[in-house]
PDB file of C-alpha atoms in Angstrom:
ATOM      1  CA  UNK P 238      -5.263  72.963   3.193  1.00  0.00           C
ATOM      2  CA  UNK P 239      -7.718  73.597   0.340  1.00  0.00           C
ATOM      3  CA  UNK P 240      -8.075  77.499   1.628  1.00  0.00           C
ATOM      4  CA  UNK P 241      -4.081  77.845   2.128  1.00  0.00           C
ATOM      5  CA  UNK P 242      -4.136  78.596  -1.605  1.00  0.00           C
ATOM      6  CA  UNK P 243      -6.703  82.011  -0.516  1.00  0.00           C
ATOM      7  CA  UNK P 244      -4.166  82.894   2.084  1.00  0.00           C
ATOM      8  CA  UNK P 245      -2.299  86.169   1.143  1.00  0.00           C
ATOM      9  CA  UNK P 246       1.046  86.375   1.223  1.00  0.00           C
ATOM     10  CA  UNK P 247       2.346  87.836   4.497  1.00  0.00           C
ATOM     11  CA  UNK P 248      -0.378  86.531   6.320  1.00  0.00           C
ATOM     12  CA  UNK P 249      -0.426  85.061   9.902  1.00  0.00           C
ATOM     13  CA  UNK P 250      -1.746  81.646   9.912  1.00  0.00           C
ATOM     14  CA  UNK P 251      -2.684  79.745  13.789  1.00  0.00           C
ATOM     15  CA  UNK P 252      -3.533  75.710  13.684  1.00  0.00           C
ATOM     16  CA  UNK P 253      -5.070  74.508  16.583  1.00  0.00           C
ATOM     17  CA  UNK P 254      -3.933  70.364  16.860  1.00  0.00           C
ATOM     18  CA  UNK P 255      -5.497  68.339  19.617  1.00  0.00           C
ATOM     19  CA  UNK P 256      -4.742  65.169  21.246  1.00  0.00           C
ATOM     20  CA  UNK P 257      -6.365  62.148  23.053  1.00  0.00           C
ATOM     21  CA  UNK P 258      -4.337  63.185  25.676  1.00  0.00           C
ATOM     22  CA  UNK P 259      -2.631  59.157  25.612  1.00  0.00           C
ATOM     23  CA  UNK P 260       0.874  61.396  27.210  1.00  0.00           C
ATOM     24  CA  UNK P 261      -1.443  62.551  29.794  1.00  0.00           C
ATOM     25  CA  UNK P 262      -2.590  59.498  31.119  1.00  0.00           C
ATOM     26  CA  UNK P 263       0.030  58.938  34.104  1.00  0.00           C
ATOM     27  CA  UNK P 264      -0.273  62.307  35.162  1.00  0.00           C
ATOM     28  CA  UNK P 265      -2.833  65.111  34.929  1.00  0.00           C
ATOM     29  CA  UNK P 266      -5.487  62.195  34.000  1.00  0.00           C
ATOM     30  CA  UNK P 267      -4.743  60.003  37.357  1.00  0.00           C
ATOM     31  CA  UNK P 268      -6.661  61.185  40.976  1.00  0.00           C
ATOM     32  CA  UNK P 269      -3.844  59.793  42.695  1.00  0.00           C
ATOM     33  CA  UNK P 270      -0.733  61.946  40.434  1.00  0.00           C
ATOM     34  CA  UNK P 271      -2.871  64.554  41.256  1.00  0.00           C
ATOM     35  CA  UNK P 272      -3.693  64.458  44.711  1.00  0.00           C
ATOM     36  CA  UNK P 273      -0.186  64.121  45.515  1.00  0.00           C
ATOM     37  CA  UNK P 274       0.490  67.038  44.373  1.00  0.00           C
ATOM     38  CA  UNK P 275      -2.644  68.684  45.676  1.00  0.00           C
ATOM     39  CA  UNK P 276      -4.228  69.853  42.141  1.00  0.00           C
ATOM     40  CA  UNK P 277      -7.446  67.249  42.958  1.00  0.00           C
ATOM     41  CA  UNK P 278     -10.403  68.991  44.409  1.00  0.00           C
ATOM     42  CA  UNK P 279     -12.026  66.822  46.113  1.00  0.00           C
ATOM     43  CA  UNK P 280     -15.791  68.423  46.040  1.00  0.00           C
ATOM     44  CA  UNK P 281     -15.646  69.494  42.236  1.00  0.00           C
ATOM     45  CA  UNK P 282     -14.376  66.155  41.439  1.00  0.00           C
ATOM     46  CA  UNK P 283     -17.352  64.226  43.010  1.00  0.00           C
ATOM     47  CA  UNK P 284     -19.615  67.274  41.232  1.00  0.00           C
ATOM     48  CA  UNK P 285     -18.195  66.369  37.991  1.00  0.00           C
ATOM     49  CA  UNK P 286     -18.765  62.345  39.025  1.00  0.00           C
ATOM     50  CA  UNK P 287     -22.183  62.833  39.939  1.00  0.00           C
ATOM     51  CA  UNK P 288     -23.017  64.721  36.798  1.00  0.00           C
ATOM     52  CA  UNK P 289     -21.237  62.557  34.191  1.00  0.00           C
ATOM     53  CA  UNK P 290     -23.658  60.003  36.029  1.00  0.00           C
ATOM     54  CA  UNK P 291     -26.635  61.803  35.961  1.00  0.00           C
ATOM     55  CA  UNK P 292     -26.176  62.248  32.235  1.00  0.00           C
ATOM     56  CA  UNK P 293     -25.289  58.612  31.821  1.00  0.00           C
ATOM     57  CA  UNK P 294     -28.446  57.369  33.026  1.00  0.00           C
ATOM     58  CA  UNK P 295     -30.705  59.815  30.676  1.00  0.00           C
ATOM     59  CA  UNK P 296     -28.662  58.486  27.987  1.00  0.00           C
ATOM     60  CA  UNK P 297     -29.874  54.845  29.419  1.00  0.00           C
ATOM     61  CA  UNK P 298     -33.647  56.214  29.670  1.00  0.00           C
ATOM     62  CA  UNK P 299     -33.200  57.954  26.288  1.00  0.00           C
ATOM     63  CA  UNK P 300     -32.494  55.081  24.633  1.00  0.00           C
ATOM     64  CA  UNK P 301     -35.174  53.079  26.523  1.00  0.00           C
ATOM     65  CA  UNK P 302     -37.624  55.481  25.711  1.00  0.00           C
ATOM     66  CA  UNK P 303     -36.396  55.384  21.727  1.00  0.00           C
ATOM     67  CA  UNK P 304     -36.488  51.423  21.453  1.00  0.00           C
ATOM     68  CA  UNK P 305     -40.287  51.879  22.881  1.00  0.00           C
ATOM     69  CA  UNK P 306     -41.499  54.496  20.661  1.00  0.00           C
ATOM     70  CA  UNK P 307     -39.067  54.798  18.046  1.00  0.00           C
ATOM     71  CA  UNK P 308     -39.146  58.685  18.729  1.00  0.00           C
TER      72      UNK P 308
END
């Protein structure tokens, strides 16, 4: 808002708004909604599982490693 005033007149402007995605959360955000309507694949989706868990645990080690050295 504080640049709108630098805009020229004329000009094109594009705003870019997300969301949580709360509207989503019956639908493109539930295995089942999407299985049944065959958008769920099944190998990427355990990829993406076994990465998110991957990374969960060096966050765990991370922060065991921090409270240790303080580095």
């Amino acid at each position: 808002m504080k640049r709108l005033a630098l805009v020229e007149p004329g000009s094109t402007l594009v705003v870019l708004v997300c969301d949580a995605g709360e509207t989503y959360l019956e639908t493109v955000y539930d295995d089942a909604w999407l299985m049944e309507r065959g958008l769920l694949n099944e190998p990427a989706h355990q990829r993406l599982h076994r990465l998110l868990a991957v990374f969960e645990e060096s966050q765990r080690l991370a922060a065991i490693d921090y409270a240790r050295t303080g580095t």
